[in-house]
Amino acid sequence: MSSPAHPAWAVYDLERLRANLGELRRQIRPGRALIAALKANAYGHGAPAIAKALDGEGLSAFMTGSFDQARAMKEAGLRTPVVMFAGALPSGMAALIEAGLTPTVVDLAGAEAAARAAPPGGAAAIYVKVDAGLGRLGVALEDAEDFLEALSRMPGLRIAGLYTHLPFADISGRGWAESRLAAFDGLLDRLTAGRRLPPVTQARASCCLAAGLNDRANAVCIGHLLYGLSPFADDSVADLSAYRPVLAEVGSRLIHIGDHRQGSDFAIGDSYGLRHGRRAGVAPIGVSHGLPRPAPGSRPSVLIRGRRAPILAVSLEHLVIDLDGIDDAAVGDAVLLLGRQDGATIDFAELTAWFGLSGLDTAMALSDRLPATYRGEPG
């Protein structure tokens, strides 16, 4: 929550989060499990609060790359299993397993370390990641069967899941993803024939689901769409209008109003003298809170008393706003960079246009920079 000592805030709408989840469920075939990706602080939305809101919603797992956030979820008593994306050294496997987390294994050294960390007389559950063509992390697809066979003979291990990742940003990547899904399906078919298929298999994520691609895996891992963000670089790949951004409001308050007479020195926005009088307001939110400076020629604005006010400048900790035409503005008035005020709206698309970033990068720019409120929390 913001405070009078420093009034700035972000509001995340959990009703939108749950509505996005409902839409995702309508898009996947019955019987497929849904995994929520909470990496990167839940795509900038605050992993602890998002995990709490989704716990009990019937998700098969949360997946994250942050050990601290994953451990906090377990310590908070959340019931949804937590799987760690690959990111630990072999020497870190024991800490993950001791915390009740399921690590991802991508090589023999990691698997051996996980086996050594298994409880006496028991087995450590692991997921295995396959590189089906992305070229980042995972066991090479052509080596996956032999790798899984070696792990199945390793005491102290239980292969609980097998997954890959096939993201693409534009229509040119659709065919590539479709071919790599088919290749991963071939692996699943061979494992099924040999009775070695792990309980959880997953390849599709937001981009594949939105583009209408299918596979034979029994789970889908969703990140972007869960938060109402597009995984694509443009709007031509898929219609995402059913999903709404969970980041619903970004705001601050006026802390100062200055009336500058004609001829006054006024260096804001490279203006070093006023040809006519000008009224300007200041809000305590700036670059340090994730805001970019306006690009040359751009005209971003905010809402004050339901009216648009152009942004004159963004500095490290302050926003300077043109209040000409808003004569009734007063210190303490809400300044919305995103959201709805008295019938006027600045939507998420307009905010990202100002930032010059994708929706995800905009959310990440603001992540943990502002006091957060979560609208729609259970009573």
Short mmCIF file of C-alpha atoms in Angstrom, two decimals, residues 190-329:
data_model
loop_
_atom_site.label_atom_id
_atom_site.label_comp_id
_atom_site.label_asym_id
_atom_site.label_seq_id
_atom_site.Cartn_x
_atom_site.Cartn_y
_atom_site.Cartn_z
CA ARG A 190 8.58 -44.01 -27.84
CA LEU A 191 8.56 -43.64 -24.05
CA THR A 192 4.93 -44.81 -23.95
CA ALA A 193 5.77 -47.87 -26.03
CA GLY A 194 8.60 -48.71 -23.65
CA ARG A 195 6.42 -48.07 -20.58
CA ARG A 196 8.81 -45.34 -19.44
CA LEU A 197 6.61 -42.26 -19.78
CA PRO A 198 6.80 -39.97 -16.69
CA PRO A 199 3.51 -38.98 -15.01
CA VAL A 200 3.69 -35.34 -16.19
CA THR A 201 4.66 -34.31 -19.72
CA GLN A 202 4.56 -30.74 -21.02
CA ALA A 203 5.61 -28.80 -24.11
CA ARG A 204 3.00 -26.13 -24.84
CA ALA A 205 3.03 -22.72 -23.19
CA SER A 206 1.16 -19.47 -23.91
CA CYS A 207 2.33 -18.96 -27.50
CA CYS A 208 1.53 -22.50 -28.65
CA LEU A 209 -1.85 -22.50 -26.93
CA ALA A 210 -2.83 -19.08 -28.30
CA ALA A 211 -1.76 -20.06 -31.82
CA GLY A 212 -3.94 -23.19 -31.71
CA LEU A 213 -1.09 -25.72 -31.76
CA ASN A 214 -1.69 -29.13 -30.20
CA ASP A 215 0.47 -31.89 -28.79
CA ARG A 216 0.23 -35.21 -26.96
CA ALA A 217 1.61 -34.04 -23.63
CA ASN A 218 -0.76 -34.15 -20.67
CA ALA A 219 0.03 -30.70 -19.23
CA VAL A 220 0.30 -27.09 -20.38
CA CYS A 221 2.48 -24.50 -18.60
CA ILE A 222 1.10 -20.97 -18.80
CA GLY A 223 2.87 -17.70 -18.13
CA HIS A 224 2.05 -14.70 -20.35
CA LEU A 225 -1.66 -15.40 -20.88
CA LEU A 226 -2.29 -16.01 -17.19
CA TYR A 227 -1.29 -12.40 -16.54
CA GLY A 228 -3.10 -11.02 -19.59
CA LEU A 229 0.14 -10.42 -21.48
CA SER A 230 0.79 -11.22 -25.12
CA PRO A 231 3.67 -13.61 -25.87
CA PHE A 232 3.87 -12.23 -29.42
CA ALA A 233 5.65 -9.26 -30.97
CA ASP A 234 2.52 -8.18 -32.87
CA ASP A 235 -1.23 -8.83 -32.93
CA SER A 236 -1.32 -10.86 -36.15
CA VAL A 237 -0.58 -14.28 -34.63
CA ALA A 238 -3.68 -14.73 -32.48
CA ASP A 239 -6.70 -12.96 -31.01
CA LEU A 240 -5.99 -12.43 -27.30
CA SER A 241 -8.92 -10.13 -26.54
CA ALA A 242 -10.37 -12.61 -24.04
CA TYR A 243 -7.42 -12.02 -21.69
CA ARG A 244 -7.12 -8.89 -19.55
CA PRO A 245 -3.92 -7.49 -18.01
CA VAL A 246 -3.70 -8.25 -14.30
CA LEU A 247 -1.76 -5.02 -13.79
CA ALA A 248 -4.77 -2.73 -13.51
CA GLU A 249 -3.56 0.58 -12.11
CA VAL A 250 -0.38 2.60 -11.60
CA GLY A 251 -0.68 5.89 -9.80
CA SER A 252 0.69 8.60 -7.58
CA ARG A 253 -0.52 11.92 -6.16
CA LEU A 254 0.27 15.54 -6.78
CA ILE A 255 2.67 16.83 -4.12
CA HIS A 256 3.27 20.27 -5.64
CA ILE A 257 1.70 22.70 -8.08
CA GLY A 258 3.70 25.55 -9.52
CA ASP A 259 2.25 28.56 -11.38
CA HIS A 260 4.99 29.89 -13.66
CA ARG A 261 4.51 33.39 -15.09
CA GLN A 262 5.23 34.41 -18.67
CA GLY A 263 8.97 34.91 -19.09
CA SER A 264 9.86 32.67 -16.14
CA ASP A 265 12.84 30.38 -16.34
CA PHE A 266 11.46 26.90 -16.99
CA ALA A 267 14.00 24.30 -18.07
CA ILE A 268 11.69 21.27 -18.06
CA GLY A 269 11.50 19.61 -21.47
CA ASP A 270 14.34 21.76 -22.88
CA SER A 271 12.20 24.89 -22.52
CA TYR A 272 14.35 27.66 -21.04
CA GLY A 273 11.87 30.47 -20.87
CA LEU A 274 8.10 30.69 -21.04
CA ARG A 275 6.32 32.53 -23.84
CA HIS A 276 3.14 32.26 -21.82
CA GLY A 277 2.26 31.32 -18.26
CA ARG A 278 2.24 27.66 -17.39
CA ARG A 279 0.89 25.54 -14.56
CA ALA A 280 2.83 22.38 -13.72
CA GLY A 281 2.34 19.62 -11.18
CA VAL A 282 4.78 17.20 -9.63
CA ALA A 283 4.15 13.60 -8.52
CA PRO A 284 6.74 11.47 -6.65
CA ILE A 285 7.18 8.70 -9.22
CA GLY A 286 9.96 8.42 -11.76
CA VAL A 287 12.79 6.43 -13.29
CA SER A 288 13.64 4.82 -9.95
CA HIS A 289 10.12 3.34 -9.94
CA GLY A 290 10.51 1.85 -13.42
CA LEU A 291 9.23 4.73 -15.58
CA PRO A 292 11.14 5.58 -18.77
CA ARG A 293 11.72 9.10 -19.94
CA PRO A 294 9.38 10.01 -22.83
CA ALA A 295 10.94 9.39 -26.22
CA PRO A 296 11.44 12.45 -28.46
CA GLY A 297 8.19 13.25 -30.20
CA SER A 298 6.04 11.12 -27.89
CA ARG A 299 3.21 12.64 -25.88
CA PRO A 300 2.40 10.37 -22.92
CA SER A 301 -0.18 11.62 -20.48
CA VAL A 302 -1.77 10.89 -17.13
CA LEU A 303 -5.26 11.25 -15.72
CA ILE A 304 -6.05 13.92 -13.14
CA ARG A 305 -9.67 14.53 -12.13
CA GLY A 306 -10.75 12.44 -15.10
CA ARG A 307 -8.88 14.61 -17.61
CA ARG A 308 -5.72 13.97 -19.56
CA ALA A 309 -2.64 15.93 -18.59
CA PRO A 310 0.52 15.69 -20.74
CA ILE A 311 3.74 14.53 -19.10
CA LEU A 312 6.42 17.16 -19.42
CA ALA A 313 9.33 15.24 -17.94
CA VAL A 314 10.35 12.13 -16.00
CA SER A 315 13.32 12.38 -13.65
CA LEU A 316 14.77 9.86 -11.23
CA GLU A 317 12.06 10.30 -8.61
CA HIS A 318 9.57 12.80 -10.02
CA LEU A 319 7.01 13.20 -12.77
CA VAL A 320 6.30 16.73 -14.05
CA ILE A 321 2.84 17.21 -15.53
CA ASP A 322 1.29 19.98 -17.62
CA LEU A 323 -1.77 21.22 -15.70
CA ASP A 324 -2.83 23.87 -18.19
CA GLY A 325 -6.58 23.50 -18.53
CA ILE A 326 -6.98 21.68 -15.22
CA ASP A 327 -7.41 24.74 -13.04
CA ASP A 328 -9.11 22.80 -10.23
CA ALA A 329 -6.18 20.40 -9.72
#
